[in-house]
Amino acid sequence: MQMAPMILTLPWGVALIVMPVVGALACYLFRRAAKPLGLMTVTVTALSAAGLALRTTRADSYHHAVGGWGAPLGIELYADGLSVLMLVATAIVACAISFYAARFFDDKEQARFWPLWLLLLTAMNALFLSRDLFNMYVALELTGLAAVALTALTGSQDALSGAIRYLLATMLGSLAYLLGVVFIYHGYGTLDLAMLGQLVESNPVTWLALGLVSAGLALKTALFPLHFWLPPAHASATPPVSAALSALVVKTAFYVLLRFWLEIFPSEGAAPAQLFGLLGCAAVFWGGVQALRARRLKLLIAYSTVMQIGYLFIAFPLGILLAWHGALYLLLSHALAKAAMFLAAGNVLYYGGHDRIADLDHVAQRLPLTVAAFALAGVSIMGLPPSGGFVAKWLLIQASLDTGQWWWTVPILAGSLVAAAYVFKVVGFAFTQAEAPQEAKLVPVSMQWTALVLAVAAIALGLIAPWTLTWLDVGDPFSGAVSR
Amino acid sequence: MNALLPYTLTGVGLFCLGLHALLTHPHLLRKILAVNVMGSGVFLILVALAKRSDSPVPDPVPQALVITGIVVAVAATALALNLLLGLAASSGKAELAEDLDE
Amino acid sequence: METLTELQWIFDVLTGCGLLWLAWSCLSSRNLHRAVVQFVSFGLLMSLAWVRLEAPDIALAEAAIGAGLTGALLMASLARLPLSGSADIRALKSAERIAGARLLQLLRNSLLFAFALFIIYAIFFLPPEFSGLREEVATEIENAGVRNPVTAVLLNFRGYDTFLELLVLLGALFGVRIVGMQPVRTSMTSEPVLNILASLLTPILILVAAYLLWIGTDGAGGAFQAGAVLGAGGVLLLLAGWRPARALMASPFRSLVLLGPLAFVFVAVLPLLSGRALLQYPPDSAGTLIVLLEIAATLSIGLTLCALFLNVSADDGEQP
């Protein structure tokens, strides 16, 4: 077919960055048409993600030298299977959140929401397509700034407080990362990650640089004990924003760390990997306990994010391809499931005006779709078959048995039990009657359906695992870490 | 090693001073000042280390990166100050509450 | 000339010590007003350091943005904060009397000190002969369209980073909210010296901005420095009490502010249509394109910085 090769050559990667920017500028300029412009932009961006995905399955990885200058002088856009999956997941979650937000906010908030949201989307897409260290710094800063501004959208005291704590934490993380990049540049003379992978040697400069980069990114991805900023920020932000923060924004820093690790760390030995694994376990434990103790729904979901991020770091000491597949699968299914949970919480909030777990008044009867969404998302978070979460944990357990480090299965299994406990707690209260009846506001149907669709997608991710995993390996992103 | 050493060490000192102040002082304006000082430290180290070789032409890439960094820092500072003012207006204090309830 | 080099070295050491002392004094000062003033002085001394490090572009940017505009933002915010700021130093001292807190503090300080030592240790392992990306830039500079290598890097080789950076500024503008109902001092407008100064300096600042923009292609200067000076002119006008007409605040302001990013998008996407890469300038017209982009960027940056200042200093829904 003549059309197919032409579609493949279109610059999809560029579109993924340019489309949301143009949308953001348009939404700022034409305030009154912000909602339709925003929805259109997100849809077009999602189509570009699909186009890029199609291209990488047919051809190999995607390269684009911006300005015509290749690395190391210029900046190159690059997408392999890992980038494409992140981009597609971002596109799906972004679409759902956008349609939800279109009904959730009032008109004044819409005008403020769309430009920032589209700018955030641009930043994340630019980050997933980047391989230049300083370019990633600027993209991380743009992501952080837009995310902070969105956190503060409602202007409530809690939101402002959470936002400023988030801003300071993210700035500290970025500066630590930047200092690490400074030493990498002066040690090796390049800012391109792929070139760096070939040049790197083990010496104090490298240790310092990688230590700084890891510390900065660990802070930005809320790894225990540097997670302190996440619960207040994610719990006090408005639900569509919380969904974006937990599902997508925290993962951006993890993505950068993963890229560093896969290109450079393998020459560094096992000690940092074990440290990451231990901190991951601590995160699973701490996040789980705090989630059980939480009395508000959004805070519970935020602590659940802290817990799930801990799982991602357990893949580091395992180090084989299976482990990376497991971690990535967890990342993807968590993105879908966590967004679904926050949107469901948003429905509960919209309906009753509060999110106190103990006072969920017959929500199961009034908002069946919402409770179903929360329950299905919970299935993935718990790791029950056939969800994406189950596939992820299965792969991780398999990896720990294969490498002989069977002790890592303990936090994985224990974490699932704790997750089951807090999911059932919420669902249980959803069937009860509150002490004092509350006024109910009708929840728009589109809001209920977007939450459910995301939750179903998290389950479906488990069913399409074989195809997704082959896709993940396009361009061999994990070759660096596996050849040990 | 001409202008290299004094400014590099200064940069390291600024980064650590800023970090100490960020962790110690509860007042948010001081934290914002601290982050700016840390940023200046990082930029100093980046450019000062580039003078290791005695070439007459300085390396332009670190300088371009620092200019970008300065602009990013002012944008973040402006947003931080705005959030700070909002928080102070609604809570009457310019510090973060230490307890996270529930 | 040995004495000259030694003198330079002493100067550098003194400047470095001065920077460290100013930073320490600023961060531990009891009075917040004094802290902010010291921060501005710190920024100005930094400009001197940049000159010594042969980075005039950074010196200009630091003076205008780092010391000037950041200082203005800080002072304007300080005027609207409820407390004087000395309260937290007193609270700090009383907390220190608890033994456990002192131990923790000691631990933290020693960790920081060890960290600083490790950085210094690592520095000695850096390769002594280092050219970075200087040679790559030197090879391609003729095709870049401008002679100032820093401008070439910012607007051509790594123009994509500059584009994202403009978006960061825009993000801050999108994110700032109309804040609180504190009354702002209107007596500022009746200051005769300030009025005269503003009317004299503003046209000069506009000229300086245009000059910096133009000279930036060959010597030190460029869009960011020019934009910052333009923003400074705007801040001066705002301080003298000038407020733009309501009609100007909506669409015209928004269109102008978006000019920089829009110009970038346009120039970036155009080459794609003729089969080239994103942001790839044709070598003959590279210079012209860069100047056009810089003009658009200067306007955007100046307006954005101005608006950010207005937002921090004003009190009634004047945000566009």
mmCIF file with all atom_site columns, C-alpha atoms in Angstrom, chain C residues 225-311:
data_model
loop_
_atom_site.group_PDB
_atom_site.id
_atom_site.type_symbol
_atom_site.label_atom_id
_atom_site.label_alt_id
_atom_site.label_comp_id
_atom_site.label_asym_id
_atom_site.label_entity_id
_atom_site.label_seq_id
_atom_site.pdbx_PDB_ins_code
_atom_site.Cartn_x
_atom_site.Cartn_y
_atom_site.Cartn_z
_atom_site.occupancy
_atom_site.B_iso_or_equiv
_atom_site.pdbx_formal_charge
_atom_site.auth_seq_id
_atom_site.auth_comp_id
_atom_site.auth_asym_id
_atom_site.auth_atom_id
_atom_site.pdbx_PDB_model_num
ATOM 1  C CA . GLN C 1 225 ? 19.961 40.141 28.369 1.00 0.00 ? 225 GLN C CA 1
ATOM 2  C CA . ALA C 1 226 ? 17.979 42.518 26.189 1.00 0.00 ? 226 ALA C CA 1
ATOM 3  C CA . GLY C 1 227 ? 14.703 41.083 27.387 1.00 0.00 ? 227 GLY C CA 1
ATOM 4  C CA . ALA C 1 228 ? 15.794 41.457 30.986 1.00 0.00 ? 228 ALA C CA 1
ATOM 5  C CA . VAL C 1 229 ? 16.733 45.113 30.472 1.00 0.00 ? 229 VAL C CA 1
ATOM 6  C CA . LEU C 1 230 ? 13.381 45.693 28.800 1.00 0.00 ? 230 LEU C CA 1
ATOM 7  C CA . GLY C 1 231 ? 11.696 44.023 31.739 1.00 0.00 ? 231 GLY C CA 1
ATOM 8  C CA . ALA C 1 232 ? 13.677 46.231 34.085 1.00 0.00 ? 232 ALA C CA 1
ATOM 9  C CA . GLY C 1 233 ? 12.375 49.283 32.235 1.00 0.00 ? 233 GLY C CA 1
ATOM 10 C CA . GLY C 1 234 ? 8.866  47.998 32.701 1.00 0.00 ? 234 GLY C CA 1
ATOM 11 C CA . VAL C 1 235 ? 9.455  47.382 36.398 1.00 0.00 ? 235 VAL C CA 1
ATOM 12 C CA . LEU C 1 236 ? 10.721 50.935 36.788 1.00 0.00 ? 236 LEU C CA 1
ATOM 13 C CA . LEU C 1 237 ? 7.561  52.275 35.179 1.00 0.00 ? 237 LEU C CA 1
ATOM 14 C CA . LEU C 1 238 ? 5.419  50.102 37.429 1.00 0.00 ? 238 LEU C CA 1
ATOM 15 C CA . LEU C 1 239 ? 7.284  51.283 40.499 1.00 0.00 ? 239 LEU C CA 1
ATOM 16 C CA . ALA C 1 240 ? 6.630  54.874 39.483 1.00 0.00 ? 240 ALA C CA 1
ATOM 17 C CA . GLY C 1 241 ? 2.964  54.067 39.578 1.00 0.00 ? 241 GLY C CA 1
ATOM 18 C CA . TRP C 1 242 ? 2.238  53.697 35.888 1.00 0.00 ? 242 TRP C CA 1
ATOM 19 C CA . ARG C 1 243 ? -0.442 51.162 35.081 1.00 0.00 ? 243 ARG C CA 1
ATOM 20 C CA . PRO C 1 244 ? -1.400 50.120 31.575 1.00 0.00 ? 244 PRO C CA 1
ATOM 21 C CA . ALA C 1 245 ? -4.917 50.833 30.342 1.00 0.00 ? 245 ALA C CA 1
ATOM 22 C CA . ARG C 1 246 ? -7.394 48.033 30.955 1.00 0.00 ? 246 ARG C CA 1
ATOM 23 C CA . ALA C 1 247 ? -7.956 47.496 27.264 1.00 0.00 ? 247 ALA C CA 1
ATOM 24 C CA . LEU C 1 248 ? -4.291 46.762 26.757 1.00 0.00 ? 248 LEU C CA 1
ATOM 25 C CA . MET C 1 249 ? -4.200 44.102 29.369 1.00 0.00 ? 249 MET C CA 1
ATOM 26 C CA . ALA C 1 250 ? -6.117 41.359 27.693 1.00 0.00 ? 250 ALA C CA 1
ATOM 27 C CA . SER C 1 251 ? -5.600 40.203 24.122 1.00 0.00 ? 251 SER C CA 1
ATOM 28 C CA . PRO C 1 252 ? -2.814 42.541 23.012 1.00 0.00 ? 252 PRO C CA 1
ATOM 29 C CA . PHE C 1 253 ? -0.721 41.635 26.036 1.00 0.00 ? 253 PHE C CA 1
ATOM 30 C CA . ARG C 1 254 ? -1.362 37.946 25.577 1.00 0.00 ? 254 ARG C CA 1
ATOM 31 C CA . SER C 1 255 ? -0.484 38.047 21.891 1.00 0.00 ? 255 SER C CA 1
ATOM 32 C CA . LEU C 1 256 ? 2.775  39.873 22.498 1.00 0.00 ? 256 LEU C CA 1
ATOM 33 C CA . VAL C 1 257 ? 3.806  37.603 25.323 1.00 0.00 ? 257 VAL C CA 1
ATOM 34 C CA . LEU C 1 258 ? 3.291  34.580 23.103 1.00 0.00 ? 258 LEU C CA 1
ATOM 35 C CA . LEU C 1 259 ? 5.295  36.144 20.272 1.00 0.00 ? 259 LEU C CA 1
ATOM 36 C CA . GLY C 1 260 ? 8.568  34.519 21.263 1.00 0.00 ? 260 GLY C CA 1
ATOM 37 C CA . PRO C 1 261 ? 7.327  30.927 21.538 1.00 0.00 ? 261 PRO C CA 1
ATOM 38 C CA . LEU C 1 262 ? 5.110  31.342 18.488 1.00 0.00 ? 262 LEU C CA 1
ATOM 39 C CA . ALA C 1 263 ? 8.031  32.641 16.425 1.00 0.00 ? 263 ALA C CA 1
ATOM 40 C CA . PHE C 1 264 ? 10.068 29.667 17.533 1.00 0.00 ? 264 PHE C CA 1
ATOM 41 C CA . VAL C 1 265 ? 7.324  27.222 16.603 1.00 0.00 ? 265 VAL C CA 1
ATOM 42 C CA . PHE C 1 266 ? 6.948  28.855 13.212 1.00 0.00 ? 266 PHE C CA 1
ATOM 43 C CA . VAL C 1 267 ? 10.659 28.871 12.447 1.00 0.00 ? 267 VAL C CA 1
ATOM 44 C CA . ALA C 1 268 ? 10.988 25.353 13.797 1.00 0.00 ? 268 ALA C CA 1
ATOM 45 C CA . VAL C 1 269 ? 8.208  23.785 11.794 1.00 0.00 ? 269 VAL C CA 1
ATOM 46 C CA . LEU C 1 270 ? 8.892  25.541 8.494  1.00 0.00 ? 270 LEU C CA 1
ATOM 47 C CA . PRO C 1 271 ? 11.999 23.493 7.595  1.00 0.00 ? 271 PRO C CA 1
ATOM 48 C CA . LEU C 1 272 ? 9.981  20.316 8.080  1.00 0.00 ? 272 LEU C CA 1
ATOM 49 C CA . LEU C 1 273 ? 7.887  21.221 5.082  1.00 0.00 ? 273 LEU C CA 1
ATOM 50 C CA . SER C 1 274 ? 10.917 21.192 2.807  1.00 0.00 ? 274 SER C CA 1
ATOM 51 C CA . GLY C 1 275 ? 12.167 17.917 4.158  1.00 0.00 ? 275 GLY C CA 1
ATOM 52 C CA . ARG C 1 276 ? 14.722 19.224 6.619  1.00 0.00 ? 276 ARG C CA 1
ATOM 53 C CA . ALA C 1 277 ? 14.868 18.697 10.346 1.00 0.00 ? 277 ALA C CA 1
ATOM 54 C CA . LEU C 1 278 ? 13.085 20.609 13.076 1.00 0.00 ? 278 LEU C CA 1
ATOM 55 C CA . LEU C 1 279 ? 14.614 24.038 13.655 1.00 0.00 ? 279 LEU C CA 1
ATOM 56 C CA . GLN C 1 280 ? 17.133 23.568 10.865 1.00 0.00 ? 280 GLN C CA 1
ATOM 57 C CA . TYR C 1 281 ? 17.964 26.966 9.405  1.00 0.00 ? 281 TYR C CA 1
ATOM 58 C CA . PRO C 1 282 ? 19.211 27.191 5.816  1.00 0.00 ? 282 PRO C CA 1
ATOM 59 C CA . PRO C 1 283 ? 22.840 28.343 6.216  1.00 0.00 ? 283 PRO C CA 1
ATOM 60 C CA . ASP C 1 284 ? 22.511 31.587 4.210  1.00 0.00 ? 284 ASP C CA 1
ATOM 61 C CA . SER C 1 285 ? 19.507 32.905 6.077  1.00 0.00 ? 285 SER C CA 1
ATOM 62 C CA . ALA C 1 286 ? 20.523 31.531 9.468  1.00 0.00 ? 286 ALA C CA 1
ATOM 63 C CA . GLY C 1 287 ? 21.727 34.920 10.655 1.00 0.00 ? 287 GLY C CA 1
ATOM 64 C CA . THR C 1 288 ? 18.522 36.723 9.721  1.00 0.00 ? 288 THR C CA 1
ATOM 65 C CA . LEU C 1 289 ? 16.343 34.057 11.254 1.00 0.00 ? 289 LEU C CA 1
ATOM 66 C CA . ILE C 1 290 ? 18.305 34.187 14.479 1.00 0.00 ? 290 ILE C CA 1
ATOM 67 C CA . VAL C 1 291 ? 17.929 37.962 14.729 1.00 0.00 ? 291 VAL C CA 1
ATOM 68 C CA . LEU C 1 292 ? 14.185 37.716 14.072 1.00 0.00 ? 292 LEU C CA 1
ATOM 69 C CA . LEU C 1 293 ? 13.823 35.016 16.703 1.00 0.00 ? 293 LEU C CA 1
ATOM 70 C CA . GLU C 1 294 ? 15.802 37.112 19.150 1.00 0.00 ? 294 GLU C CA 1
ATOM 71 C CA . ILE C 1 295 ? 13.585 40.150 18.596 1.00 0.00 ? 295 ILE C CA 1
ATOM 72 C CA . ALA C 1 296 ? 10.461 38.092 19.248 1.00 0.00 ? 296 ALA C CA 1
ATOM 73 C CA . ALA C 1 297 ? 12.066 36.433 22.246 1.00 0.00 ? 297 ALA C CA 1
ATOM 74 C CA . THR C 1 298 ? 13.201 39.770 23.695 1.00 0.00 ? 298 THR C CA 1
ATOM 75 C CA . LEU C 1 299 ? 9.673  41.146 23.594 1.00 0.00 ? 299 LEU C CA 1
ATOM 76 C CA . SER C 1 300 ? 8.248  38.018 25.168 1.00 0.00 ? 300 SER C CA 1
ATOM 77 C CA . ILE C 1 301 ? 10.853 37.837 27.886 1.00 0.00 ? 301 ILE C CA 1
ATOM 78 C CA . GLY C 1 302 ? 10.559 41.527 28.739 1.00 0.00 ? 302 GLY C CA 1
ATOM 79 C CA . LEU C 1 303 ? 6.776  41.418 28.953 1.00 0.00 ? 303 LEU C CA 1
ATOM 80 C CA . THR C 1 304 ? 6.725  38.169 30.906 1.00 0.00 ? 304 THR C CA 1
ATOM 81 C CA . LEU C 1 305 ? 9.217  39.418 33.493 1.00 0.00 ? 305 LEU C CA 1
ATOM 82 C CA . CYS C 1 306 ? 7.251  42.639 33.788 1.00 0.00 ? 306 CYS C CA 1
ATOM 83 C CA . ALA C 1 307 ? 3.989  40.774 34.259 1.00 0.00 ? 307 ALA C CA 1
ATOM 84 C CA . LEU C 1 308 ? 5.540  38.496 36.858 1.00 0.00 ? 308 LEU C CA 1
ATOM 85 C CA . PHE C 1 309 ? 6.680  41.548 38.797 1.00 0.00 ? 309 PHE C CA 1
ATOM 86 C CA . LEU C 1 310 ? 3.290  43.213 38.489 1.00 0.00 ? 310 LEU C CA 1
ATOM 87 C CA . ASN C 1 311 ? 1.639  40.095 39.789 1.00 0.00 ? 311 ASN C CA 1
#
